[in-house]
PDB file of C-alpha atoms in Angstrom:
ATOM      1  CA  UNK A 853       1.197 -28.292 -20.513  1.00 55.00           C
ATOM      2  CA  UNK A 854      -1.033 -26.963 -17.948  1.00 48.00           C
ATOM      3  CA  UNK A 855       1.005 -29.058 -15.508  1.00 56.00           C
ATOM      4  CA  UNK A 856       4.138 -27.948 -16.263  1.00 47.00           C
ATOM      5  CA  UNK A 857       2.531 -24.410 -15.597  1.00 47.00           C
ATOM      6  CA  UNK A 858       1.464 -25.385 -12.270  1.00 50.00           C
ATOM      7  CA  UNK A 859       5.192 -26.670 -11.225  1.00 46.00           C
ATOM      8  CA  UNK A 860       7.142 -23.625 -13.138  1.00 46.00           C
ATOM      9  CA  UNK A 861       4.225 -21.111 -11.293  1.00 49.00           C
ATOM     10  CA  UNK A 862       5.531 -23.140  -7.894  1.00 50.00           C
ATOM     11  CA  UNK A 863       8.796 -23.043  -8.616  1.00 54.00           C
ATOM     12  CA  UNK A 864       9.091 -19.255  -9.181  1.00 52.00           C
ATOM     13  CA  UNK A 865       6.738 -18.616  -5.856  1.00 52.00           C
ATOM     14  CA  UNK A 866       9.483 -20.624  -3.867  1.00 50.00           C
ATOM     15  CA  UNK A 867      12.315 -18.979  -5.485  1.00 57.00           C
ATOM     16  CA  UNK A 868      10.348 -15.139  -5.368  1.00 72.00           C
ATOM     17  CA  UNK A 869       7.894 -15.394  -2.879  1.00 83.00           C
ATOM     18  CA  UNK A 870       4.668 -13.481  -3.774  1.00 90.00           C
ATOM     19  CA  UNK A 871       4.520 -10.204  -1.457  1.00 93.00           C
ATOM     20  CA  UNK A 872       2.355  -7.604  -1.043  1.00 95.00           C
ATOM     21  CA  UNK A 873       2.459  -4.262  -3.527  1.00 95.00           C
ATOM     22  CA  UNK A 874       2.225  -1.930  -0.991  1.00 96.00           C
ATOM     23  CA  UNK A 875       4.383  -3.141   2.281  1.00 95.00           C
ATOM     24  CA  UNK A 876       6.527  -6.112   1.167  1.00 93.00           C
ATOM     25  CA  UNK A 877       4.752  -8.811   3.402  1.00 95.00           C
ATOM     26  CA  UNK A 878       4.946 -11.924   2.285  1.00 93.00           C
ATOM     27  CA  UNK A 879       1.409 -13.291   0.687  1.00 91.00           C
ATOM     28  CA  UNK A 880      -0.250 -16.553   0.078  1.00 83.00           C
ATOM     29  CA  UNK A 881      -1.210 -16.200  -3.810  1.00 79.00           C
ATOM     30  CA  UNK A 882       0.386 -13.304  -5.750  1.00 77.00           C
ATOM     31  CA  UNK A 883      -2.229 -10.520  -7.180  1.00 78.00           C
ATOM     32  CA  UNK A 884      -3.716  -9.528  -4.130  1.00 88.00           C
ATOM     33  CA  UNK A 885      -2.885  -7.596  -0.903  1.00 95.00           C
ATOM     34  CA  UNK A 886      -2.111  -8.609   2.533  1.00 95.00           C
ATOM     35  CA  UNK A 887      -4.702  -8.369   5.054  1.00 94.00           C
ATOM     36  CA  UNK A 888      -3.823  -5.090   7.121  1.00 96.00           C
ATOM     37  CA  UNK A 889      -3.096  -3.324   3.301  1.00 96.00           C
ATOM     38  CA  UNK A 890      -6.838  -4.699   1.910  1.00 95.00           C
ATOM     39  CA  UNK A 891      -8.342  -3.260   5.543  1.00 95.00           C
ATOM     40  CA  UNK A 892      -6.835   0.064   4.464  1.00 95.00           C
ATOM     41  CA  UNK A 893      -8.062  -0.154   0.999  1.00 95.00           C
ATOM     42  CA  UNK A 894     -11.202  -0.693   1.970  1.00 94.00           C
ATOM     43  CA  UNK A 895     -11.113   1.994   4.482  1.00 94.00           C
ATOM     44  CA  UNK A 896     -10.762   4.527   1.371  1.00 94.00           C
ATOM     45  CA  UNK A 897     -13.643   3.299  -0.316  1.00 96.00           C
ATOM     46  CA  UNK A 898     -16.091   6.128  -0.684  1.00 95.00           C
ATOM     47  CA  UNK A 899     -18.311   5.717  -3.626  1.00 95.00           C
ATOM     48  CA  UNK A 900     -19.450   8.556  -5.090  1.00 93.00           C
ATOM     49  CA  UNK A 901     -21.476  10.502  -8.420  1.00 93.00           C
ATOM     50  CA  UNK A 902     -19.954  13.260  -9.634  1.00 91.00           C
ATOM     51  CA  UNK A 903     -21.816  15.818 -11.666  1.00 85.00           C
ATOM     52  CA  UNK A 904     -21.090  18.469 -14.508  1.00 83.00           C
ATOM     53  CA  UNK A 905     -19.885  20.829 -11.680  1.00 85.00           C
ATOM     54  CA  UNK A 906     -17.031  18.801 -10.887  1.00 88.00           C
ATOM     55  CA  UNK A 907     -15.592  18.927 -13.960  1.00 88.00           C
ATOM     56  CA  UNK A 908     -15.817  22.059 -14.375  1.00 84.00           C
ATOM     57  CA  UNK A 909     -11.852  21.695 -16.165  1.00 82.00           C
ATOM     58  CA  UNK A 910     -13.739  21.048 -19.113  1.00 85.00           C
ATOM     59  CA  UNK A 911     -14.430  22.954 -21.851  1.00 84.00           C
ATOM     60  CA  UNK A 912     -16.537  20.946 -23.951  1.00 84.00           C
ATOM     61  CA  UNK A 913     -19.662  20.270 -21.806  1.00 88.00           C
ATOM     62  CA  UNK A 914     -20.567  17.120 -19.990  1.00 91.00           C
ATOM     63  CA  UNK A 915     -22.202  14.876 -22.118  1.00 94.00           C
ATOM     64  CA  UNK A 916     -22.204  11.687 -19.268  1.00 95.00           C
ATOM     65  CA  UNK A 917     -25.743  11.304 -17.138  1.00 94.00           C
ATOM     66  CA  UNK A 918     -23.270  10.630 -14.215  1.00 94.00           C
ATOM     67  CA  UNK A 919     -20.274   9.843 -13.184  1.00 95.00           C
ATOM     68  CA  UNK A 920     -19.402   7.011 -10.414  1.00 96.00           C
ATOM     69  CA  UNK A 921     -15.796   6.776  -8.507  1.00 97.00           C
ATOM     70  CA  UNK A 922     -14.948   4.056  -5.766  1.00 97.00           C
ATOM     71  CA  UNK A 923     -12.141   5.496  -3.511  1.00 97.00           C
ATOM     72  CA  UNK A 924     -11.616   8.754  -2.937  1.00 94.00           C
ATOM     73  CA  UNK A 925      -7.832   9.081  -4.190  1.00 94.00           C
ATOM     74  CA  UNK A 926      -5.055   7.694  -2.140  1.00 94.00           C
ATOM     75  CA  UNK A 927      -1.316   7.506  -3.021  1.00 94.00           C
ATOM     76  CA  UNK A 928      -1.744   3.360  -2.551  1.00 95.00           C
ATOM     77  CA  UNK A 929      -4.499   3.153  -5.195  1.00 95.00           C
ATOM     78  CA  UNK A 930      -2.000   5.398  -7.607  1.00 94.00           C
ATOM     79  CA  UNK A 931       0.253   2.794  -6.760  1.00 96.00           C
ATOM     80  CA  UNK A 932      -1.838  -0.283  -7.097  1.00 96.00           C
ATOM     81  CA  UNK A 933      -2.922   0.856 -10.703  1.00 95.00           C
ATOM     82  CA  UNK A 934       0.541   1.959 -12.169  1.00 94.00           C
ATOM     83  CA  UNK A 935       1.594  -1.598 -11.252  1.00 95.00           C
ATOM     84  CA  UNK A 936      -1.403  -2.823 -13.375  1.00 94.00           C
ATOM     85  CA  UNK A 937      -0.718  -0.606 -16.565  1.00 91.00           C
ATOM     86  CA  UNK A 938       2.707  -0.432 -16.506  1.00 90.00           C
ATOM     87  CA  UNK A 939       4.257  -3.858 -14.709  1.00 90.00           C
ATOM     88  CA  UNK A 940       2.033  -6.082 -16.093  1.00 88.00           C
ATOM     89  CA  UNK A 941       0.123  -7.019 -12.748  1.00 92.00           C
ATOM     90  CA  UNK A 942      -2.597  -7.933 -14.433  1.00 92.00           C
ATOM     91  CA  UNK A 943      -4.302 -10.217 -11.192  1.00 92.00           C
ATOM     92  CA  UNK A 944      -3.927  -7.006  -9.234  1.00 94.00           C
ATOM     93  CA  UNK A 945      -6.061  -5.418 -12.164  1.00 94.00           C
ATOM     94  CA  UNK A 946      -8.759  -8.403 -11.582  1.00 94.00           C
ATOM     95  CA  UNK A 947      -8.271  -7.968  -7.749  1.00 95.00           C
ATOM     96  CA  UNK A 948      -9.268  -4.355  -7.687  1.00 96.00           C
ATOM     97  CA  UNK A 949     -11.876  -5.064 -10.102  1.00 95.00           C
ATOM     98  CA  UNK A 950     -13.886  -7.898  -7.631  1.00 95.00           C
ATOM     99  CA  UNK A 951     -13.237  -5.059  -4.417  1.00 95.00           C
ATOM    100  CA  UNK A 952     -14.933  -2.218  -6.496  1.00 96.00           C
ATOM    101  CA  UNK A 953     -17.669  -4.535  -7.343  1.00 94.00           C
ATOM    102  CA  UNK A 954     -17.985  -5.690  -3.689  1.00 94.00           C
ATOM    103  CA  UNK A 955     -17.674  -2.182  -3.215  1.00 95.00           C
ATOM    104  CA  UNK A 956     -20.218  -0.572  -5.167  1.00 94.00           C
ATOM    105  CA  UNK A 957     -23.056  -3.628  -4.418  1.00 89.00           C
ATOM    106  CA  UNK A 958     -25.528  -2.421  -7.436  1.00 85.00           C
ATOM    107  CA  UNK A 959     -24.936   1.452  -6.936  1.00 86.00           C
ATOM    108  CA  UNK A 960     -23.428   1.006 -10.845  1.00 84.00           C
ATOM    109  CA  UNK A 961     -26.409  -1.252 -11.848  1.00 83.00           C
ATOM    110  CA  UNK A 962     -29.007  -0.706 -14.166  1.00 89.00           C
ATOM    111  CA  UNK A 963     -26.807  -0.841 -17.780  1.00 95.00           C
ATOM    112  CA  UNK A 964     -27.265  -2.516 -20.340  1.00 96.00           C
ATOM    113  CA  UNK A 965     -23.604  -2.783 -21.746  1.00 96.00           C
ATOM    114  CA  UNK A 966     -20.551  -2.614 -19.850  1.00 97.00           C
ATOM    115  CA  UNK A 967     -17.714  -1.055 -22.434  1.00 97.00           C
ATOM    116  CA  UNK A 968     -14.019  -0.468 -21.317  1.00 97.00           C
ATOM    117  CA  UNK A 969     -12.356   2.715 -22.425  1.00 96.00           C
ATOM    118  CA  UNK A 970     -10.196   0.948 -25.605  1.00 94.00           C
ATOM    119  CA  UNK A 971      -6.423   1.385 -26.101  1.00 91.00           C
ATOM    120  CA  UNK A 972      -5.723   2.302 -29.937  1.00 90.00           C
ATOM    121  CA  UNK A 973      -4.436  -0.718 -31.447  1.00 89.00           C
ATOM    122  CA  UNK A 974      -0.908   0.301 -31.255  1.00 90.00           C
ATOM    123  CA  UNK A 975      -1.049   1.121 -27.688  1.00 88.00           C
ATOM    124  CA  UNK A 976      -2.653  -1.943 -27.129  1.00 88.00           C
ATOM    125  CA  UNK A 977       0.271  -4.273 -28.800  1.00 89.00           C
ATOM    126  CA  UNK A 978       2.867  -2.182 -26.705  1.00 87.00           C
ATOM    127  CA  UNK A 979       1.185  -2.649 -23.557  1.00 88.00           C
ATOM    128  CA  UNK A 980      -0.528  -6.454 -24.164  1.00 90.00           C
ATOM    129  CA  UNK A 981      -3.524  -5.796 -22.695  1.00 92.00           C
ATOM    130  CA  UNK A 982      -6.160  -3.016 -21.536  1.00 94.00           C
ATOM    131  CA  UNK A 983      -6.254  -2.458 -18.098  1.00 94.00           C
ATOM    132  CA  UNK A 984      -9.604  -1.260 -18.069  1.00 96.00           C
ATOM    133  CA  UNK A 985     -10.912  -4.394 -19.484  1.00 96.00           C
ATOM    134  CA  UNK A 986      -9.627  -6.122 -16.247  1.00 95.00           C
ATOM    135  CA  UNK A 987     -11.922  -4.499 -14.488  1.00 96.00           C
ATOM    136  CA  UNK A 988     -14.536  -4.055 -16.304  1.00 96.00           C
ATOM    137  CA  UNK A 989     -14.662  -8.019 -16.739  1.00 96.00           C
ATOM    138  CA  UNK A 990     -14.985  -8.297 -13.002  1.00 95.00           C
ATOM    139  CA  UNK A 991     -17.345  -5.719 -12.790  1.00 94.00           C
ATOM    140  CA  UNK A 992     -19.781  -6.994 -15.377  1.00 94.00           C
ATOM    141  CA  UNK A 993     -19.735 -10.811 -13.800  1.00 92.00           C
ATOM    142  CA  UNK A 994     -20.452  -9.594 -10.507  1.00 90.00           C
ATOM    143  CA  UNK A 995     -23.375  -7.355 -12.233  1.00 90.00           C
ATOM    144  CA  UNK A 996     -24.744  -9.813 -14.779  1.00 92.00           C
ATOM    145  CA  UNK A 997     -24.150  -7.205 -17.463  1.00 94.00           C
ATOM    146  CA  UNK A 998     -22.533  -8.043 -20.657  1.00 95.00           C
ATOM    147  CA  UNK A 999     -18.797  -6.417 -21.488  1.00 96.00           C
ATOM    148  CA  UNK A1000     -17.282  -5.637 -24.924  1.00 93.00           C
ATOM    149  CA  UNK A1001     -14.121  -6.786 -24.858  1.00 84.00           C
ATOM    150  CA  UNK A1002     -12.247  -7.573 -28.209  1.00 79.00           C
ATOM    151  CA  UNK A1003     -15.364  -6.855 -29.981  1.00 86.00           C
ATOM    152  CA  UNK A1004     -16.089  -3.526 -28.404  1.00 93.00           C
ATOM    153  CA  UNK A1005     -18.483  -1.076 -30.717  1.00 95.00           C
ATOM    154  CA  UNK A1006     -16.238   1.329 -29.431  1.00 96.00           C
ATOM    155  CA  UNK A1007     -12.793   2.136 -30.718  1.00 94.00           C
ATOM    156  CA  UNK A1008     -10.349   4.220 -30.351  1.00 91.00           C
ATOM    157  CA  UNK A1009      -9.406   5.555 -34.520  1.00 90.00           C
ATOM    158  CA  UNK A1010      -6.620   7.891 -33.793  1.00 86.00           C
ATOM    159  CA  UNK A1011      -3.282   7.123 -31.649  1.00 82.00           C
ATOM    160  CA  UNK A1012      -3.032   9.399 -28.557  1.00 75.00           C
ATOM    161  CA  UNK A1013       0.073  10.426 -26.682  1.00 68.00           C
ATOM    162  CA  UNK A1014      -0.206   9.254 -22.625  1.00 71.00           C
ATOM    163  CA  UNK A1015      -2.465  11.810 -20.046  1.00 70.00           C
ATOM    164  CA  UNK A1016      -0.430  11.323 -17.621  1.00 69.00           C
ATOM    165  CA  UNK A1017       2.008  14.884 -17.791  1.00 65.00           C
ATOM    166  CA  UNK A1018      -0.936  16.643 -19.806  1.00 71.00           C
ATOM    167  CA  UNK A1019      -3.100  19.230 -17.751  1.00 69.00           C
ATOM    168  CA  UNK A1020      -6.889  19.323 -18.467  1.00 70.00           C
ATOM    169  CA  UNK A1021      -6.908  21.481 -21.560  1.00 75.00           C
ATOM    170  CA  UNK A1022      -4.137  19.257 -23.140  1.00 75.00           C
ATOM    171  CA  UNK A1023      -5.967  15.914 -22.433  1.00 78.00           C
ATOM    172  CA  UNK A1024      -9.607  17.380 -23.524  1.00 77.00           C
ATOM    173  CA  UNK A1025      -7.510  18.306 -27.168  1.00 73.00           C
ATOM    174  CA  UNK A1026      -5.735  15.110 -27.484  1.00 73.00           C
ATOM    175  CA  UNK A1027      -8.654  12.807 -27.245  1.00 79.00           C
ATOM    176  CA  UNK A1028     -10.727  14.790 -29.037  1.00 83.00           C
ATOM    177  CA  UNK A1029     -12.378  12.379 -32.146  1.00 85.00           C
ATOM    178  CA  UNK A1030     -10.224  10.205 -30.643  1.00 87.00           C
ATOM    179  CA  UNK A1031     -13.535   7.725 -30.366  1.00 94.00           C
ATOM    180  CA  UNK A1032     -16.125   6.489 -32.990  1.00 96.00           C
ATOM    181  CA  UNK A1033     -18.655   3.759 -32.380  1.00 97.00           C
ATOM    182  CA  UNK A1034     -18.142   1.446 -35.508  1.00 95.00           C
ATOM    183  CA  UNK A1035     -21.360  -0.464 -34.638  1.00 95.00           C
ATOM    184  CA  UNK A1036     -23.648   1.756 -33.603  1.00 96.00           C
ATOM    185  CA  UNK A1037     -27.337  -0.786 -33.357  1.00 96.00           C
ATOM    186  CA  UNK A1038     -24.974  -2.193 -30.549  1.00 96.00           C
ATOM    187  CA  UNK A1039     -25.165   1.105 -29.174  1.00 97.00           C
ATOM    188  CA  UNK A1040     -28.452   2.551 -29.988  1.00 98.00           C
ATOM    189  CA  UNK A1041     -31.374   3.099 -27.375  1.00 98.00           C
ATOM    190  CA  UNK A1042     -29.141   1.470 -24.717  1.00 97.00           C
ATOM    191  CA  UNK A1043     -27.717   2.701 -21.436  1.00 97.00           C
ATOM    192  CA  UNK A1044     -24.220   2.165 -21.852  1.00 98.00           C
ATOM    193  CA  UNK A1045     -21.439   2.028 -18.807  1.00 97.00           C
ATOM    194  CA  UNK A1046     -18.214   3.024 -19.803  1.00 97.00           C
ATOM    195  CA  UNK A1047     -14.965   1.924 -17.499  1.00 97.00           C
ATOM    196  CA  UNK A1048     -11.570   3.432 -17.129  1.00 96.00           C
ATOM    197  CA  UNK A1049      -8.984   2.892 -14.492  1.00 95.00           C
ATOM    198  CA  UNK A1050      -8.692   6.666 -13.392  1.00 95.00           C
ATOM    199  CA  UNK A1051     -10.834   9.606 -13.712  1.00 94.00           C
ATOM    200  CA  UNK A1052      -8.520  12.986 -13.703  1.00 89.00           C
ATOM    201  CA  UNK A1053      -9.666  15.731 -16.117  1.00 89.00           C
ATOM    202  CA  UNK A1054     -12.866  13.392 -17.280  1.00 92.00           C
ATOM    203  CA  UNK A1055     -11.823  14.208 -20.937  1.00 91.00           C
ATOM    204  CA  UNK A1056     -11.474  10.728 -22.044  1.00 93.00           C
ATOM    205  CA  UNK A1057     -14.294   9.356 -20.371  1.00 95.00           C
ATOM    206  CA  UNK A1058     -16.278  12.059 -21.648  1.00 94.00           C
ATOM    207  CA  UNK A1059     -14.843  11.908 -25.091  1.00 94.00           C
ATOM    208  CA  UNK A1060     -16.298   8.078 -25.233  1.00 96.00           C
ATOM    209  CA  UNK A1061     -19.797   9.205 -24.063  1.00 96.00           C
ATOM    210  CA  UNK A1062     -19.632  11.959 -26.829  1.00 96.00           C
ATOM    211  CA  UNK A1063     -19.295   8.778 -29.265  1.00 97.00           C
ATOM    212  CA  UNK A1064     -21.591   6.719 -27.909  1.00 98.00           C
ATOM    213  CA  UNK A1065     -24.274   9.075 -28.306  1.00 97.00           C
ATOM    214  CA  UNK A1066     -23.289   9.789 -31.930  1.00 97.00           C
ATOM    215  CA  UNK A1067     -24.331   6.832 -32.448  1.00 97.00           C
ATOM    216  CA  UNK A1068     -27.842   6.843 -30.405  1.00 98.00           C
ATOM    217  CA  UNK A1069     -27.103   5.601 -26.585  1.00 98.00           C
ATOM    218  CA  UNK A1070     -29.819   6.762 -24.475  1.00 98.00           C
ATOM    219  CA  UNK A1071     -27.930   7.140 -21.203  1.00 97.00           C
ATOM    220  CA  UNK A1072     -24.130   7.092 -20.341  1.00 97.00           C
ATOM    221  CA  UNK A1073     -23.059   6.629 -17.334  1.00 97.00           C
ATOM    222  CA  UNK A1074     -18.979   6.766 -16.789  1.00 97.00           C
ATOM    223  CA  UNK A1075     -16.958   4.519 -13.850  1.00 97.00           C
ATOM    224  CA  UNK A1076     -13.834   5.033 -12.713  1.00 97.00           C
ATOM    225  CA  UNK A1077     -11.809   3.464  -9.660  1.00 97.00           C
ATOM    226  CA  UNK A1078     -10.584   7.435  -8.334  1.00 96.00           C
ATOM    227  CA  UNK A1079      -9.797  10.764  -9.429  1.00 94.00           C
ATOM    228  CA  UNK A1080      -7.717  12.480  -8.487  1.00 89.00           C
ATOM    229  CA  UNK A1081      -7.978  16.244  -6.739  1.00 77.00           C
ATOM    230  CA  UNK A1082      -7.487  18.496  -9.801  1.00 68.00           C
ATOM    231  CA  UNK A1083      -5.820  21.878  -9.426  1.00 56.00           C
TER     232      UNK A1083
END
């Protein structure tokens, strides 16, 4: 089976050669970017903690320690991670997971537990998979800090229309007890690291922090790849 995989995988990469998301040039191995594209990329990386003043959109207050983002926003990284949620390029997912974590080199260190923001089970059998597991796998290898994957503490109990045309007062109602940690010793006393994809309004993010110290985290710190400039 796994080589028939290999000669179907060849196959298709002769008949569509891999190319490169953001400028069509034909690539080696599919998932990743060309050279000049990854330079760019790289050349947007600006890692940096936000605090409660920046997100000042909220109306609940901030209950993260800190907030960490890897590029500033750019309309390729927009790009990059609609492809991953809503394509299916999952090894682009993985991709931009191992550059934030080359990245970031231990400024996100110091967890305990590495948990993805979850999809609600429904959204999650529509889409096949949670983006921001991608990278929070990738993340946590290159750390040495444990993720909860399938088995997250963490879930999402209530089905939530998409963020995406919401503004910030929308998205901070629609998640809100969106979260509840269903294990909470897993949880309890620990500094927990939650991942999304994107940071916009922070009401997600911060709407999994609220959880997680329901249910006794000591310290929450939130990642994201960007965030966008808000209004």
């Amino acid at each position: 089976m796994a080589a028939l995989k290999t000669v179907l995988h060849a196959l298709r990469d002769f008949i569509y050669p891999p190319v490169c998301p953001l400028c069509d040039a034909l690539l080696e191995h599919d998932g990743r970017l060309c050279g000049r594209c990854q330079q760019r990329l790289e050349q947007k990386a600006r890692p940096v903690f936000h605090g409660a003043g920046d997100f000042h959109h909220l109306d609940e207050p901030l209950v993260l320690d800190r907030v960490l983002t890897v590029w500033i926003f750019s309309r390729d990284l927009e790009k990059l991670v609609h492809l991953v949620k809503y394509a299916e390029r999952k090894q682009l997912g993985c991709f931009l997971g191992d550059m934030a974590a080359r990245i970031l080199n231990g400024k996100a260190s110091g967890a305990d537990l590495i948990i993805p923001v979850p999809l609600h089970r429904r959204r999650q059998r529509e889409r096949g998979f949670n983006q921001s597991l991608l990278i929070a796998e990738r993340l946590g290898g290159d750390m040495g800090i444990p993720v909860m994957g399938s088995r997250t503490p963490l879930r999402r109990i209530r089905y939530t229309e998409t963020q995406t045309s919401l503004n910030a007062a929308e998205r901070q109602f629609n998640v809100r007890d969106a979260f509840r940690v269903v294990q909470p010793d897993a949880v309890s006393g620990k500094h927990i690291l939650i991942v999304d994809d994107v940071i916009t309004s922070g009401a997600t993010i911060n709407a999994c922090a609220r959880a997680c110290r329901a249910a006794g985290a000591a310290e929450v710190t939130g990642l994201g790849l960007t965030r966008p400039v808000l209004g």
